[in-house]
Tab-separated table of N, CA and C in Angstrom:
chain	number	residue	atom	x	y	z
A	482	MET	N	98.507	112.552	129.430
A	482	MET	CA	97.847	113.545	128.602
A	482	MET	C	97.923	113.169	127.110
A	483	THR	N	99.066	112.634	126.706
A	483	THR	CA	99.220	112.274	125.295
A	483	THR	C	98.206	111.224	124.855
A	484	PRO	N	97.999	110.137	125.610
A	484	PRO	CA	96.972	109.171	125.186
A	484	PRO	C	95.568	109.784	125.126
A	485	THR	N	95.289	110.715	126.016
A	485	THR	CA	93.977	111.371	126.007
A	485	THR	C	93.793	112.181	124.731
A	486	ILE	N	94.812	112.923	124.349
A	486	ILE	CA	94.738	113.715	123.115
A	486	ILE	C	94.581	112.795	121.911
A	487	GLN	N	95.345	111.709	121.884
A	487	GLN	CA	95.241	110.775	120.761
A	487	GLN	C	93.855	110.144	120.693
A	488	LEU	N	93.306	109.788	121.830
A	488	LEU	CA	91.971	109.199	121.866
A	488	LEU	C	90.920	110.186	121.379
A	489	MET	N	91.034	111.437	121.788
A	489	MET	CA	90.081	112.459	121.334
A	489	MET	C	90.190	112.670	119.826
A	490	MET	N	91.409	112.733	119.318
A	490	MET	CA	91.597	112.925	117.878
A	490	MET	C	91.026	111.751	117.093
A	491	LEU	N	91.248	110.545	117.560
A	491	LEU	CA	90.722	109.360	116.891
A	491	LEU	C	89.197	109.342	116.938
A	492	SER	N	88.632	109.725	118.058
A	492	SER	CA	87.167	109.762	118.187
A	492	SER	C	86.555	110.791	117.241
A	493	ILE	N	87.159	111.961	117.177
A	493	ILE	CA	86.645	113.012	116.289
A	493	ILE	C	86.793	112.587	114.832
A	494	ALA	N	87.909	111.942	114.489
A	494	ALA	CA	88.094	111.449	113.120
A	494	ALA	C	87.034	110.411	112.776
A	495	ALA	N	86.670	109.552	113.731
A	495	ALA	CA	85.636	108.548	113.496
A	495	ALA	C	84.285	109.210	113.250
A	496	VAL	N	83.984	110.249	113.999
A	496	VAL	CA	82.716	110.974	113.809
A	496	VAL	C	82.698	111.651	112.443
A	497	ILE	N	83.821	112.230	112.038
A	497	ILE	CA	83.889	112.878	110.732
A	497	ILE	C	83.700	111.847	109.619
A	498	MET	N	84.262	110.667	109.786
A	498	MET	CA	84.179	109.626	108.752
A	498	MET	C	82.768	109.100	108.553
A	499	ILE	N	81.893	109.288	109.524
A	499	ILE	CA	80.513	108.819	109.383
A	499	ILE	C	79.808	109.542	108.237
A	500	ASN	N	80.108	110.816	108.042
A	500	ASN	CA	79.432	111.633	107.034
A	500	ASN	C	80.126	111.653	105.676
A	501	VAL	N	81.176	110.889	105.494
A	501	VAL	CA	81.929	110.923	104.242
A	501	VAL	C	81.286	109.996	103.218
A	502	LYS	N	81.135	110.503	102.009
A	502	LYS	CA	80.651	109.686	100.898
A	502	LYS	C	81.872	109.084	100.205
A	503	THR	N	82.014	107.786	100.312
A	503	THR	CA	83.217	107.130	99.799
A	503	THR	C	83.362	107.247	98.291
A	504	SER	N	82.289	107.402	97.574
A	504	SER	CA	82.378	107.529	96.114
A	504	SER	C	83.042	108.846	95.707
A	505	GLU	N	82.965	109.849	96.558
A	505	GLU	CA	83.546	111.150	96.243
A	505	GLU	C	85.016	111.258	96.658
A	506	VAL	N	85.464	110.366	97.516
A	506	VAL	CA	86.835	110.467	98.019
A	506	VAL	C	87.849	110.264	96.906
A	507	ALA	N	87.670	109.223	96.110
A	507	ALA	CA	88.643	108.901	95.065
A	507	ALA	C	88.689	109.942	93.952
A	508	SER	N	87.656	110.707	93.780
A	508	SER	CA	87.646	111.718	92.725
A	508	SER	C	88.159	113.070	93.190
A	509	GLY	N	88.485	113.202	94.459
A	509	GLY	CA	88.974	114.469	94.989
A	509	GLY	C	90.416	114.746	94.609
A	510	SER	N	90.755	116.019	94.494
A	510	SER	CA	92.111	116.393	94.083
A	510	SER	C	93.133	116.063	95.170
A	511	VAL	N	92.750	116.160	96.425
A	511	VAL	CA	93.679	115.849	97.514
A	511	VAL	C	94.034	114.359	97.497
A	512	PHE	N	93.048	113.507	97.271
A	512	PHE	CA	93.299	112.069	97.203
A	512	PHE	C	94.218	111.739	96.036
A	513	LYS	N	93.957	112.316	94.888
A	513	LYS	CA	94.783	112.038	93.705
A	513	LYS	C	96.219	112.508	93.927
A	514	SER	N	96.380	113.683	94.503
A	514	SER	CA	97.731	114.191	94.774
A	514	SER	C	98.444	113.328	95.804
A	515	GLY	N	97.731	112.918	96.834
A	515	GLY	CA	98.322	112.072	97.866
A	515	GLY	C	98.751	110.727	97.333
A	516	MET	N	97.926	110.110	96.514
A	516	MET	CA	98.281	108.807	95.946
A	516	MET	C	99.460	108.927	94.983
A	517	THR	N	99.512	110.007	94.225
A	517	THR	CA	100.661	110.232	93.346
A	517	THR	C	101.936	110.388	94.166
A	518	ALA	N	101.855	111.119	95.267
A	518	ALA	CA	103.024	111.310	96.127
A	518	ALA	C	103.468	109.994	96.756
A	519	ILE	N	102.519	109.188	97.200
A	519	ILE	CA	102.875	107.901	97.818
A	519	ILE	C	103.583	107.003	96.812
A	520	VAL	N	103.046	106.900	95.611
A	520	VAL	CA	103.661	106.058	94.590
A	520	VAL	C	105.053	106.581	94.232
A	521	SER	N	105.192	107.904	94.142
A	521	SER	CA	106.491	108.492	93.812
A	521	SER	C	107.517	108.213	94.896
A	522	VAL	N	107.147	108.412	96.147
A	522	VAL	CA	108.087	108.216	97.252
A	522	VAL	C	108.467	106.751	97.376
A	523	TYR	N	107.497	105.858	97.305
A	523	TYR	CA	107.816	104.439	97.401
A	523	TYR	C	108.642	103.965	96.210
A	524	GLY	N	108.393	104.505	95.047
A	524	GLY	CA	109.180	104.133	93.871
A	524	GLY	C	110.635	104.513	94.023
A	525	VAL	N	110.891	105.729	94.483
A	525	VAL	CA	112.268	106.175	94.684
A	525	VAL	C	112.929	105.376	95.800
A	526	ALA	N	112.198	105.119	96.884
A	526	ALA	CA	112.765	104.348	97.992
A	526	ALA	C	113.091	102.924	97.556
A	527	TRP	N	112.229	102.317	96.779
A	527	TRP	CA	112.456	100.960	96.292
A	527	TRP	C	113.672	100.923	95.370
A	528	MET	N	113.765	101.912	94.481
A	528	MET	CA	114.893	101.976	93.569
A	528	MET	C	116.208	102.144	94.338
A	529	ALA	N	116.223	103.042	95.308
A	529	ALA	CA	117.436	103.274	96.091
A	529	ALA	C	117.811	102.037	96.895
A	530	ASP	N	116.829	101.367	97.486
A	530	ASP	CA	117.112	100.165	98.258
A	530	ASP	C	117.661	99.054	97.365
A	531	THR	N	117.114	98.911	96.169
A	531	THR	CA	117.607	97.902	95.232
A	531	THR	C	119.040	98.211	94.814
A	532	TYR	N	119.289	99.465	94.501
A	532	TYR	CA	120.626	99.880	94.069
A	532	TYR	C	121.653	99.666	95.174
A	533	PHE	N	121.363	100.145	96.367
A	533	PHE	CA	122.333	100.027	97.452
A	533	PHE	C	122.417	98.613	97.998
A	534	GLY	N	121.356	97.850	97.908
A	534	GLY	CA	121.425	96.454	98.309
A	534	GLY	C	122.381	95.672	97.425
A	535	ALA	N	122.423	96.017	96.146
A	535	ALA	CA	123.294	95.317	95.201
A	535	ALA	C	124.748	95.767	95.313
A	536	TYR	N	124.969	97.056	95.537
A	536	TYR	CA	126.328	97.590	95.486
A	536	TYR	C	126.914	97.975	96.842
A	537	LEU	N	126.220	97.705	97.928
A	537	LEU	CA	126.714	98.111	99.241
A	537	LEU	C	128.063	97.479	99.602
A	538	PRO	N	128.267	96.182	99.402
A	538	PRO	CA	129.592	95.627	99.737
A	538	PRO	C	130.729	96.271	98.938
A	539	VAL	N	130.496	96.529	97.662
A	539	VAL	CA	131.516	97.155	96.821
A	539	VAL	C	131.793	98.583	97.298
A	540	MET	N	130.718	99.317	97.596
A	540	MET	CA	130.893	100.698	98.049
A	540	MET	C	131.594	100.757	99.398
A	541	LYS	N	131.219	99.865	100.321
A	541	LYS	CA	131.874	99.858	101.626
A	541	LYS	C	133.365	99.590	101.485
A	542	LYS	N	133.709	98.617	100.672
A	542	LYS	CA	135.117	98.241	100.501
A	542	LYS	C	135.907	99.382	99.880
A	543	SER	N	135.414	99.930	98.792
A	543	SER	CA	136.172	100.968	98.092
A	543	SER	C	136.253	102.262	98.897
A	544	LEU	N	135.145	102.670	99.490
A	544	LEU	CA	135.168	103.919	100.260
A	544	LEU	C	135.952	103.776	101.555
A	545	SER	N	135.884	102.610	102.191
A	545	SER	CA	136.679	102.438	103.419
A	545	SER	C	138.162	102.380	103.089
A	546	ASP	N	138.529	101.804	101.936
A	546	ASP	CA	139.932	101.813	101.527
A	546	ASP	C	140.439	103.242	101.307
A	547	ILE	N	139.607	104.055	100.702
A	547	ILE	CA	139.990	105.452	100.476
A	547	ILE	C	140.193	106.165	101.804
A	548	VAL	N	139.270	105.985	102.736
A	548	VAL	CA	139.361	106.676	104.033
A	548	VAL	C	140.536	106.154	104.851
A	549	LEU	N	140.796	104.857	104.794
A	549	LEU	CA	141.942	104.312	105.526
A	549	LEU	C	143.264	104.800	104.942
A	550	THR	N	143.333	104.950	103.639
A	550	THR	CA	144.554	105.426	102.998
A	550	THR	C	144.729	106.934	103.170
A	551	TYR	N	143.644	107.653	103.002
A	551	TYR	CA	143.672	109.120	103.108
A	551	TYR	C	142.623	109.567	104.125
A	552	PRO	N	142.969	109.626	105.418
A	552	PRO	CA	141.984	109.976	106.449
A	552	PRO	C	141.332	111.346	106.248
A	553	TRP	N	142.044	112.253	105.599
A	553	TRP	CA	141.483	113.586	105.379
A	553	TRP	C	140.318	113.560	104.381
A	554	MET	N	140.131	112.444	103.674
A	554	MET	CA	139.041	112.322	102.709
A	554	MET	C	137.712	111.893	103.350
A	555	TYR	N	137.699	111.689	104.679
A	555	TYR	CA	136.496	111.199	105.358
A	555	TYR	C	135.285	112.105	105.110
A	556	ALA	N	135.478	113.388	105.254
A	556	ALA	CA	134.367	114.334	105.054
A	556	ALA	C	133.888	114.324	103.609
A	557	ILE	N	134.805	114.194	102.676
A	557	ILE	CA	134.427	114.177	101.266
A	557	ILE	C	133.659	112.895	100.935
A	558	VAL	N	134.106	111.774	101.484
A	558	VAL	CA	133.406	110.502	101.262
A	558	VAL	C	131.997	110.572	101.850
A	559	LEU	N	131.859	111.120	103.058
A	559	LEU	CA	130.520	111.272	103.641
A	559	LEU	C	129.637	112.172	102.784
A	560	PHE	N	130.209	113.229	102.263
A	560	PHE	CA	129.453	114.130	101.399
A	560	PHE	C	128.966	113.397	100.148
A	561	LEU	N	129.845	112.617	99.528
A	561	LEU	CA	129.459	111.887	98.315
A	561	LEU	C	128.385	110.843	98.599
A	562	VAL	N	128.536	110.124	99.697
A	562	VAL	CA	127.530	109.118	100.045
A	562	VAL	C	126.195	109.787	100.345
A	563	SER	N	126.222	110.913	101.056
A	563	SER	CA	124.960	111.597	101.366
A	563	SER	C	124.283	112.117	100.109
A	564	LYS	N	125.063	112.487	99.114
A	564	LYS	CA	124.473	112.924	97.842
A	564	LYS	C	123.857	111.737	97.099
A	565	LEU	N	124.488	110.569	97.214
A	565	LEU	CA	123.939	109.388	96.551
A	565	LEU	C	122.630	108.940	97.170
A	566	ILE	N	122.548	108.966	98.494
A	566	ILE	CA	121.352	108.428	99.137
A	566	ILE	C	120.409	109.508	99.654
A	567	ASN	N	120.730	110.771	99.369
A	567	ASN	CA	119.864	111.907	99.707
A	567	ASN	C	119.539	112.018	101.185
A	568	SER	N	120.421	111.543	102.048
A	568	SER	CA	120.171	111.648	103.480
A	568	SER	C	121.489	111.693	104.220
A	569	GLN	N	121.746	112.812	104.887
A	569	GLN	CA	122.993	112.945	105.617
A	569	GLN	C	123.036	112.007	106.823
A	570	ALA	N	121.905	111.801	107.477
A	570	ALA	CA	121.862	110.909	108.642
A	570	ALA	C	122.152	109.470	108.237
A	571	ALA	N	121.626	109.039	107.110
A	571	ALA	CA	121.881	107.674	106.644
A	571	ALA	C	123.334	107.508	106.228
A	572	ALA	N	123.942	108.573	105.689
A	572	ALA	CA	125.350	108.482	105.289
A	572	ALA	C	126.243	108.291	106.497
A	573	VAL	N	125.972	108.995	107.580
A	573	VAL	CA	126.773	108.856	108.792
A	573	VAL	C	126.621	107.471	109.378
A	574	THR	N	125.408	106.929	109.321
A	574	THR	CA	125.171	105.582	109.831
A	574	THR	C	125.931	104.568	109.023
């Protein structure tokens, strides 16, 4: 059933695209907002990846030393890491 629904949605989207004037798409407010959001999200993701790619070994060493020395600090370390990378799931990983 799922492939059938996907095929129908793709077919209907193709039919809708036949009537679209491409010159008007770029001037629409939805397109401008979407492109601004994409650039913003990719910019933040790129910045975070660059930052953590450079400092990940240092952070792993220092934070693991803290947790090994003071096991009760595990939750606090996870909280701090999740605040740095804005994702609780990524912090646990």
